[in-house]
PDB file of C-alpha atoms in Angstrom:
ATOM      1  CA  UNK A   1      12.414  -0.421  12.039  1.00 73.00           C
ATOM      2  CA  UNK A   2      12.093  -0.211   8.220  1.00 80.00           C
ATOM      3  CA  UNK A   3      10.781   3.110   6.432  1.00 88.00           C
ATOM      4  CA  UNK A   4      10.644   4.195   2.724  1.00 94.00           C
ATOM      5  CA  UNK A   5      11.964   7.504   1.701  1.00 95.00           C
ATOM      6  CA  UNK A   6      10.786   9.033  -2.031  1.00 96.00           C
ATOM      7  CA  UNK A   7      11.997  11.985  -3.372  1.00 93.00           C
ATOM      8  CA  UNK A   8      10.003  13.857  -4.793  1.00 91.00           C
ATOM      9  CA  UNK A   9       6.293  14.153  -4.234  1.00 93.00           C
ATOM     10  CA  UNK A  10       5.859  15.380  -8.020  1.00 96.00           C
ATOM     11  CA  UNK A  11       7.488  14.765 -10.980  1.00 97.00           C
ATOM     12  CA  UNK A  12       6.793  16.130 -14.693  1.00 97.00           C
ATOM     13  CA  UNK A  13       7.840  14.572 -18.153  1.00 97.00           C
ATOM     14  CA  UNK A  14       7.276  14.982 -21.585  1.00 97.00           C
ATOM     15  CA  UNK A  15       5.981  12.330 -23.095  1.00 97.00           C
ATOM     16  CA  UNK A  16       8.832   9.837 -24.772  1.00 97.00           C
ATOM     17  CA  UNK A  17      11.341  11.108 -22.220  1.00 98.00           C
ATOM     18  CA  UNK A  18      12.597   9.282 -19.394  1.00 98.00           C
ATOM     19  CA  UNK A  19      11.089   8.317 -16.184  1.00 98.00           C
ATOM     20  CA  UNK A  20      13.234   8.260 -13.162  1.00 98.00           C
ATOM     21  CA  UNK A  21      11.332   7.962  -9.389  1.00 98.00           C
ATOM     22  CA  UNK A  22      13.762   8.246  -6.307  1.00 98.00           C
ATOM     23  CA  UNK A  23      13.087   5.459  -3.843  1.00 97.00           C
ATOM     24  CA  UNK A  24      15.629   5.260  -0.737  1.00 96.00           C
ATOM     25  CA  UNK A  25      14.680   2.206   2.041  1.00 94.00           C
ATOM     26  CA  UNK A  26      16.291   1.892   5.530  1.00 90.00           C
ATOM     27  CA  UNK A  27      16.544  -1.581   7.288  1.00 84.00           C
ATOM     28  CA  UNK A  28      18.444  -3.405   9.280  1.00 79.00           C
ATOM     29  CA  UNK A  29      18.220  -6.707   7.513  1.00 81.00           C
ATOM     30  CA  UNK A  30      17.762  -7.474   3.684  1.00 82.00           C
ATOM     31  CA  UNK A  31      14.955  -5.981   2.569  1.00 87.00           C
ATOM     32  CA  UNK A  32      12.200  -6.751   0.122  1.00 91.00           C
ATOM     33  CA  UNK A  33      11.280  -3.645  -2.290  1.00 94.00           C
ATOM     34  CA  UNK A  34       8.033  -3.194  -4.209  1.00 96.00           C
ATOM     35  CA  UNK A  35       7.204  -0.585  -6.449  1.00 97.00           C
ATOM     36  CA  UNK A  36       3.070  -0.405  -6.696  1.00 97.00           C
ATOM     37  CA  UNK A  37       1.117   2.320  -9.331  1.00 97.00           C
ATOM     38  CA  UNK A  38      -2.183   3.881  -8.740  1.00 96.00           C
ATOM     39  CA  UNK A  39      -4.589   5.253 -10.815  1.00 94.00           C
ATOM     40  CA  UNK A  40      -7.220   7.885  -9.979  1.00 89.00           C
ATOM     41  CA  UNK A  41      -9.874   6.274  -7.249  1.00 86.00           C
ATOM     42  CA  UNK A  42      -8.672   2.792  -8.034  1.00 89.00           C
ATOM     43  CA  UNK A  43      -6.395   0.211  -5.329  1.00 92.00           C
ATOM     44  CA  UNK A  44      -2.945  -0.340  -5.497  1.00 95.00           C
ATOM     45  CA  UNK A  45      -0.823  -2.310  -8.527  1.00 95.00           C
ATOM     46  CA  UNK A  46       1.721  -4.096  -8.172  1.00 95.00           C
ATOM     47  CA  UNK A  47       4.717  -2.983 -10.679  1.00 97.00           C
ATOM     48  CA  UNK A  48       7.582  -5.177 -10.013  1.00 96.00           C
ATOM     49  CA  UNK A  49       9.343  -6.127  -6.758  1.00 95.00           C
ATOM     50  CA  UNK A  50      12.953  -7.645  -6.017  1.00 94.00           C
ATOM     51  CA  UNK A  51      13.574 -10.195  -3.173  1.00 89.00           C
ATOM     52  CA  UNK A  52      16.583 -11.858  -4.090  1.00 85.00           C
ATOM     53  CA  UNK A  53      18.993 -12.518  -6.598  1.00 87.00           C
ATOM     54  CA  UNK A  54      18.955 -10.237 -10.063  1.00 90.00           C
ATOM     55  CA  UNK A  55      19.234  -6.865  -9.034  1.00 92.00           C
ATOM     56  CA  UNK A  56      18.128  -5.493 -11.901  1.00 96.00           C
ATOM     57  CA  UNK A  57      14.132  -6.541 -11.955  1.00 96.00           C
ATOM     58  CA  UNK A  58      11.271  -5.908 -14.591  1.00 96.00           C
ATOM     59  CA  UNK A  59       7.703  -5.316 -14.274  1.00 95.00           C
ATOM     60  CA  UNK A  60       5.031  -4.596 -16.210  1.00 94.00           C
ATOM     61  CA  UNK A  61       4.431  -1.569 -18.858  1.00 94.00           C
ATOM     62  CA  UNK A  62       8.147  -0.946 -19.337  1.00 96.00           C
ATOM     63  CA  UNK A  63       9.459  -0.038 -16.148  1.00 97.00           C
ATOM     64  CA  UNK A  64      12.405  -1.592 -14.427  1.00 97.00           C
ATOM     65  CA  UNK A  65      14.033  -1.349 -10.797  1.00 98.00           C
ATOM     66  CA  UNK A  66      17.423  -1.755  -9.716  1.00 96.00           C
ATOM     67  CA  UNK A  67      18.313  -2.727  -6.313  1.00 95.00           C
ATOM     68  CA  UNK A  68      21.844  -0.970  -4.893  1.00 95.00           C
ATOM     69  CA  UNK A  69      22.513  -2.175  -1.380  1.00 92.00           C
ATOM     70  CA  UNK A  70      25.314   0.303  -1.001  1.00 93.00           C
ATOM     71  CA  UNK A  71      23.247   2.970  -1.774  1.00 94.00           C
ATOM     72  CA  UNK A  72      20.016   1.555  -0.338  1.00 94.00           C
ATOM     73  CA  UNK A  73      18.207   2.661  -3.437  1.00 96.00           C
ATOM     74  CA  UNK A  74      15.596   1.059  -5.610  1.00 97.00           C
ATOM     75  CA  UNK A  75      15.003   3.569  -8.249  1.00 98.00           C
ATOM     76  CA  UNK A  76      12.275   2.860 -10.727  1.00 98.00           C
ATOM     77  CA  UNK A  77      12.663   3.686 -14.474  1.00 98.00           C
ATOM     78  CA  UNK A  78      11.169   3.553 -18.056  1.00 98.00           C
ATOM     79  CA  UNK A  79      13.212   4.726 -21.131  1.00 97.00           C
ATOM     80  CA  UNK A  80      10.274   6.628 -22.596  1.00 97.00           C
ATOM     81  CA  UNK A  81       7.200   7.879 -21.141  1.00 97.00           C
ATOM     82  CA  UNK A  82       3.634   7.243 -22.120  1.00 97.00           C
ATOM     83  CA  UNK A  83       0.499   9.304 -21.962  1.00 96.00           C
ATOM     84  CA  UNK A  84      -0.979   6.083 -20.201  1.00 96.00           C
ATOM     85  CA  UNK A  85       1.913   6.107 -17.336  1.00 97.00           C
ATOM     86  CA  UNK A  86       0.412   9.059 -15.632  1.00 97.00           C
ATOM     87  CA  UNK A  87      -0.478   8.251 -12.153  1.00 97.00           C
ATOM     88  CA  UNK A  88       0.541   7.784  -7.934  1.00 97.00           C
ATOM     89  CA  UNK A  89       3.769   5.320  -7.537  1.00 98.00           C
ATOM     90  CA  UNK A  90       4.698   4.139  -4.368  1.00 97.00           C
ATOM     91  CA  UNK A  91       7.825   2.274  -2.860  1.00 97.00           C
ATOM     92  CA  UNK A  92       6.889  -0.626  -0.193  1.00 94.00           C
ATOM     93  CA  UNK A  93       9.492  -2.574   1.934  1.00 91.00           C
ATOM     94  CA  UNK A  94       9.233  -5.673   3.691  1.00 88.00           C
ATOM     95  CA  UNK A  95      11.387  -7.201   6.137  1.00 76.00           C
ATOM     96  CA  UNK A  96      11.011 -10.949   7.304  1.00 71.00           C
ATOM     97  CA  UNK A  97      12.890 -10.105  10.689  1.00 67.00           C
ATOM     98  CA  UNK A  98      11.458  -9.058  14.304  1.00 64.00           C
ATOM     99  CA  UNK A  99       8.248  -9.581  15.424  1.00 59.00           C
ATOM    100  CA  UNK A 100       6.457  -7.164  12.862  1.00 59.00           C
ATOM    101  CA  UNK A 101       7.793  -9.546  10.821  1.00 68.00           C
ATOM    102  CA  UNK A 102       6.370  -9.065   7.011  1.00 79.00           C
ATOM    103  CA  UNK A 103       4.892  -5.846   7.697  1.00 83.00           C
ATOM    104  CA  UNK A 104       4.754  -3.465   4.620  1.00 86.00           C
ATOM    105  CA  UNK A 105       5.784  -0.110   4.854  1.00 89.00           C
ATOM    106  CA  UNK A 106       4.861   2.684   1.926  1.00 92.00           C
ATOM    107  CA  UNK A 107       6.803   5.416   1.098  1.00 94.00           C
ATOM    108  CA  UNK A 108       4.824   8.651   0.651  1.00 93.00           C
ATOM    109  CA  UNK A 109       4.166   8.171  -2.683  1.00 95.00           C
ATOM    110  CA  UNK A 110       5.671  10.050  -6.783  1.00 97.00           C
ATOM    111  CA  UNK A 111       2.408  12.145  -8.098  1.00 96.00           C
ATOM    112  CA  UNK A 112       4.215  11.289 -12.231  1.00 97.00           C
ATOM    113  CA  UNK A 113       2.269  13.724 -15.004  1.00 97.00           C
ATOM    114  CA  UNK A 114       3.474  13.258 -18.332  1.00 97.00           C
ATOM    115  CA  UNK A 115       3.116  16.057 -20.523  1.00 96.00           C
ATOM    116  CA  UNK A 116       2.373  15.910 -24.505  1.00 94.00           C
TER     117      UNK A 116
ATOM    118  CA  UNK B   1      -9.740 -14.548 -11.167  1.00 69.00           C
ATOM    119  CA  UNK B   2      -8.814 -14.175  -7.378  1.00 83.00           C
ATOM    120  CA  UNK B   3      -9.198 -10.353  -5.663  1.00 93.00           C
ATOM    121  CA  UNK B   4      -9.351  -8.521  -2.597  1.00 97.00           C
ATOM    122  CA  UNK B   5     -12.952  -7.618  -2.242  1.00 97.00           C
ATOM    123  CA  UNK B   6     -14.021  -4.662   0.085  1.00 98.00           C
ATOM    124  CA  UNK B   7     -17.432  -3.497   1.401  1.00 97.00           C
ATOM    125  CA  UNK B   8     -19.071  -0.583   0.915  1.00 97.00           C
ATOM    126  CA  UNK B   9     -17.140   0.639  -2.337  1.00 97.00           C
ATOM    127  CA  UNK B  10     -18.617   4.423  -0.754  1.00 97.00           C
ATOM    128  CA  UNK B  11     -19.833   5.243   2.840  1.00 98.00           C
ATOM    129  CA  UNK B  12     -20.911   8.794   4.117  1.00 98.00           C
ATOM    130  CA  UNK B  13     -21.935   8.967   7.829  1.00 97.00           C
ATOM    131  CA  UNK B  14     -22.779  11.529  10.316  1.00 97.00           C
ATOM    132  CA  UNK B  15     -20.322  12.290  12.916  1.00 97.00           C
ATOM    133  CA  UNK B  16     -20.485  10.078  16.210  1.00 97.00           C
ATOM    134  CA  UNK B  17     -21.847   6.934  14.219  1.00 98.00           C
ATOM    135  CA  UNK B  18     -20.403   3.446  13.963  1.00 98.00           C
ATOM    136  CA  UNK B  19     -18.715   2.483  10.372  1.00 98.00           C
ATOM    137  CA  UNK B  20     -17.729  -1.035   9.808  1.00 98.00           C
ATOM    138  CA  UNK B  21     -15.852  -1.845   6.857  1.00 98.00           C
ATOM    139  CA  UNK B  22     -15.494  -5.132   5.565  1.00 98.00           C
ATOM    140  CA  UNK B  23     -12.526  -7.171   3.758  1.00 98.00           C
ATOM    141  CA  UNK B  24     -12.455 -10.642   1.985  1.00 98.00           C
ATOM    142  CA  UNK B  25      -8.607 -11.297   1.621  1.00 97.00           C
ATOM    143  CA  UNK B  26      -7.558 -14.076  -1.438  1.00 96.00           C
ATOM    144  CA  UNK B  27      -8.175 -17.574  -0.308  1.00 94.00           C
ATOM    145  CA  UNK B  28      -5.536 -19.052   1.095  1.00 91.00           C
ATOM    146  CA  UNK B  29      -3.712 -15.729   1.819  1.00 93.00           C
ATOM    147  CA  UNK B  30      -3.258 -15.636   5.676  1.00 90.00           C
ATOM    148  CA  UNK B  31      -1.935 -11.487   5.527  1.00 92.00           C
ATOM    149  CA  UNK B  32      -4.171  -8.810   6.071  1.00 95.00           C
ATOM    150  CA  UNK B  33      -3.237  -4.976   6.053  1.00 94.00           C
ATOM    151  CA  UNK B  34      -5.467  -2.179   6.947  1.00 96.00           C
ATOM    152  CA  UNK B  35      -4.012   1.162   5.308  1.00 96.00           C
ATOM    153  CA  UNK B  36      -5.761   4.758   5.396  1.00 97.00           C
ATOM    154  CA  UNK B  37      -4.765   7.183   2.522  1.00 95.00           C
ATOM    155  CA  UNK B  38      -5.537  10.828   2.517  1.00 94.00           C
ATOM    156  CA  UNK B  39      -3.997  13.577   0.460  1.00 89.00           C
ATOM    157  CA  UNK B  40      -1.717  14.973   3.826  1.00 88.00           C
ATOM    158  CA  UNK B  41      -0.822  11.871   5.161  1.00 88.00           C
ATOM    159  CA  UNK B  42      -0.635   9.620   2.247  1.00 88.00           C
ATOM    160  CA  UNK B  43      -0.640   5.618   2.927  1.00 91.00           C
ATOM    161  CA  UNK B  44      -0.612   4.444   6.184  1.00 91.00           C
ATOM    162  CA  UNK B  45      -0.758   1.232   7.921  1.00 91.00           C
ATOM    163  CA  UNK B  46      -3.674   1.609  10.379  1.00 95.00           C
ATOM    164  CA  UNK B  47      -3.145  -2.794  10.952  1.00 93.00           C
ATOM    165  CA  UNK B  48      -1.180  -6.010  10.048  1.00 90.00           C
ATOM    166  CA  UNK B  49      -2.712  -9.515  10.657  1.00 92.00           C
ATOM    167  CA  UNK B  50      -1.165 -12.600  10.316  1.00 90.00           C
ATOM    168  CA  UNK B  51      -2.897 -15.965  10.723  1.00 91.00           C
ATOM    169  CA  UNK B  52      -6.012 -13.952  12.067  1.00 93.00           C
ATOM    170  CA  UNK B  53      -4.331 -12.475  15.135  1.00 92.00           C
ATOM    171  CA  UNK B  54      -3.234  -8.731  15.215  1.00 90.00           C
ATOM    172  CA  UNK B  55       0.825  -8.215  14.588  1.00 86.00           C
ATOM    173  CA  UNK B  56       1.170  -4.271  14.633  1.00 85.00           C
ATOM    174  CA  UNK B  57      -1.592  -1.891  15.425  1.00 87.00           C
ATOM    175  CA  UNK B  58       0.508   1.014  16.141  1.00 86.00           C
ATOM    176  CA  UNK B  59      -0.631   3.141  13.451  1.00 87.00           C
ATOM    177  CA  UNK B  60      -4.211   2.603  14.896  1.00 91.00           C
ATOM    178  CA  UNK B  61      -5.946   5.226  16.845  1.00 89.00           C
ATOM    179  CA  UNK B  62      -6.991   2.607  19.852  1.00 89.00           C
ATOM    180  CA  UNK B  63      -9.690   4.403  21.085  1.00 93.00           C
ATOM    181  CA  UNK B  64     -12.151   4.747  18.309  1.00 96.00           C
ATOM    182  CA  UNK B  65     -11.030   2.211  16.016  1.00 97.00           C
ATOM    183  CA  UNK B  66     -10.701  -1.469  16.152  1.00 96.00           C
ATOM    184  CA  UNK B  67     -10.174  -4.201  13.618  1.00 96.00           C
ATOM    185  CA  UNK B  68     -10.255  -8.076  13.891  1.00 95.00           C
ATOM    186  CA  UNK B  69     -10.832 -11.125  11.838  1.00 96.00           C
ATOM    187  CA  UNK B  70     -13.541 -13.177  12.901  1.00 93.00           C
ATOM    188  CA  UNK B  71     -12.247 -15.834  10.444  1.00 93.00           C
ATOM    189  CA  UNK B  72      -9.490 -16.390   7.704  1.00 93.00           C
ATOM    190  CA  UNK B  73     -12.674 -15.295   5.164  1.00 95.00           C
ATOM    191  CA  UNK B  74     -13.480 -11.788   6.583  1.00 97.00           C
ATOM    192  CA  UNK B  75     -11.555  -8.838   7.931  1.00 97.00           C
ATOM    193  CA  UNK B  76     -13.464  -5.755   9.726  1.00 98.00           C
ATOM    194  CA  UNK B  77     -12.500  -2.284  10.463  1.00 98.00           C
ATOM    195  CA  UNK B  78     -14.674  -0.580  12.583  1.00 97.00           C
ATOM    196  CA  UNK B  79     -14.856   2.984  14.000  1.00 97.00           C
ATOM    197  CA  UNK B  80     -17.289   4.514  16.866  1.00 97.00           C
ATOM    198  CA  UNK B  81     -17.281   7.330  17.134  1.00 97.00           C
ATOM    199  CA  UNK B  82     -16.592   8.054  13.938  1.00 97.00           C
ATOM    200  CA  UNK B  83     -15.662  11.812  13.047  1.00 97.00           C
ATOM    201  CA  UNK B  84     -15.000  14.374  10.411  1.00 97.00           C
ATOM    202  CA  UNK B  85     -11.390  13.836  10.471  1.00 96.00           C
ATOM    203  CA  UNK B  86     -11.781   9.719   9.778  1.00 97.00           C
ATOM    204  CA  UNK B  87     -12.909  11.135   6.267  1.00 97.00           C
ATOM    205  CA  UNK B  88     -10.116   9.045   4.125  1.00 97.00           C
ATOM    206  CA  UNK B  89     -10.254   5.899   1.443  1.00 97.00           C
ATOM    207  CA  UNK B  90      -9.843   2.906   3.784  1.00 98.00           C
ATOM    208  CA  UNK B  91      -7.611   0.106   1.669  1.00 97.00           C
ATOM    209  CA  UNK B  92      -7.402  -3.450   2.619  1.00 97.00           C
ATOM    210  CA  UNK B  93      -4.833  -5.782   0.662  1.00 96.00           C
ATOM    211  CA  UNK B  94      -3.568  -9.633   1.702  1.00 95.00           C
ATOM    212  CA  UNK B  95      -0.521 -11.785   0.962  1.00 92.00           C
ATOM    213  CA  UNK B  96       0.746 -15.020   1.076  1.00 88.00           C
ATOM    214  CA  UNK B  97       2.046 -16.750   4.168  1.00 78.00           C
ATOM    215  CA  UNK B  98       5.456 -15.816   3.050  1.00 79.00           C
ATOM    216  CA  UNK B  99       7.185 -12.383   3.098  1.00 76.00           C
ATOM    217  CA  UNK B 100       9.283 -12.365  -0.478  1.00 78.00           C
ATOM    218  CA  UNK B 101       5.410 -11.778  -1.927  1.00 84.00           C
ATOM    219  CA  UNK B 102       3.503  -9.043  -2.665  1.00 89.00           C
ATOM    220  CA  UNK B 103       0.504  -7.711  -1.309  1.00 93.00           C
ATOM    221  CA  UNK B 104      -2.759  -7.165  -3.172  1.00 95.00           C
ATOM    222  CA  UNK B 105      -5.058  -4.597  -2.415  1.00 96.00           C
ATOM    223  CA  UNK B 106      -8.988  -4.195  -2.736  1.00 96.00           C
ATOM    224  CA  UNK B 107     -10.606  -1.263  -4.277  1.00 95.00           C
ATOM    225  CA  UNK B 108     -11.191   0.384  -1.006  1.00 96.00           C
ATOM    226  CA  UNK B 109     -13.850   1.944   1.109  1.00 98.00           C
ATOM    227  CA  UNK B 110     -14.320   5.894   0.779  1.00 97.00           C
ATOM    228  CA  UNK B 111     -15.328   7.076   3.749  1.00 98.00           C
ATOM    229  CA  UNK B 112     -17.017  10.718   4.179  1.00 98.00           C
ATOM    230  CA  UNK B 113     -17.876  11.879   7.915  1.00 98.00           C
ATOM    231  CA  UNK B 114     -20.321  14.900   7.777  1.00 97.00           C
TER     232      UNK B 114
END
């Protein structure tokens, strides 16, 4: 079965420095990878997500993804922080394998504050 | 413009009543996920439905809670007996028929048991 790993359940930057949130998947088949944001007592957001092809894959407000099979990583970044940028991010995987097929797992979620 | 629309927005209930909650997925989106997200446990799946019929209800507590889609328009979660510890935001999302898509989410259903 699939599951989502994120380091870190809190991370703190100044605002204008880099964001970096951990995201490792496990899966026995090629996964799908989401990243999803969300704000205080809203639903979920979808970010930016890679299914095939470019690796490398861009979403919306400035952050990025890159997918590294050998490393089964999907890190998310943004070269500089924002105020606006504070909020929950969560890593999702889906697998079209099995007969859960297309189920969508979260990882526990990246609590980002960004400092002034 | 084409959403995930959940009902109630808020619900607070006495212990050992009946909650339903209700979900209109995107038209034409046969995926439905029920998730539960508290501040210990985070996000998790409670269901998964696909094409109406139930794919994965593990994550479900079976004998107090129960979800089904009476047609491709409406999704229900229900709970009864429902009890202080079901005290969580409830979040329903749908998808596309296929699996290289995301899923979209509704503005859940905050539940408080007293």
């Amino acid at each position: 079965a699939q599951s989502v790993t994120q380091l870190g359940s809190h991370v703190s930057v100044s605002e204008g420095a880099l964001v970096l949130l951990r995201c490792n998947y496990s899966s026995s088949v090629p996964p799908y990878l989401f990243w999803y944001v969300q704000y205080p007592n809203q639903g979920l957001q979808l970010l930016l997500k890679y299914t095939t092809g470019a690796t490398l894959v861009k979403g919306i407000n400035g952050f990025e993804a890159e997918f590294k099979k050998s490393e089964t990583s999907f890190h998310l970044t943004k070269p500089s922080a924002h105020m606006s940028d504070a909020a929950e991010y969560f890593c999702a995987v889906r697998v079209n394998y099995g007969g859960s097929q297309g189920n969508l797992i979260f990882g526990k979620g990246t609590k980002l504050s960004v400092k002034p | 413009d084409a959403r995930v629309t959940q009902t109630p927005r808020h619900k607070v209930t006495e212990m050992g009543q009946e909650v339903t909650m209700r979900c209109q997925p995107i038209l034409g989106h046969n995926t439905v996920f029920w998730y539960r997200q508290t501040m210990m446990q985070g996000l998790e799946l409670l269901a998964y439905f696909r094409n109406r019929a139930p794919l994965d209800d593990s994550g479900m507590p079976k004998d107090r809670f129960s979800a089904e889609m009476p047609d491709a328009t409406l999704a229900t979660l229900k709970i009864q007996p429902s009890e202080p510890r079901d005290s969580a935001v409830y979040f329903c999302a749908s998808g596309a028929p296929t699996v290289n898509t995301e899923a979209f989410f509704g503005q859940g259903t905050r539940l408080t048991v007293v």
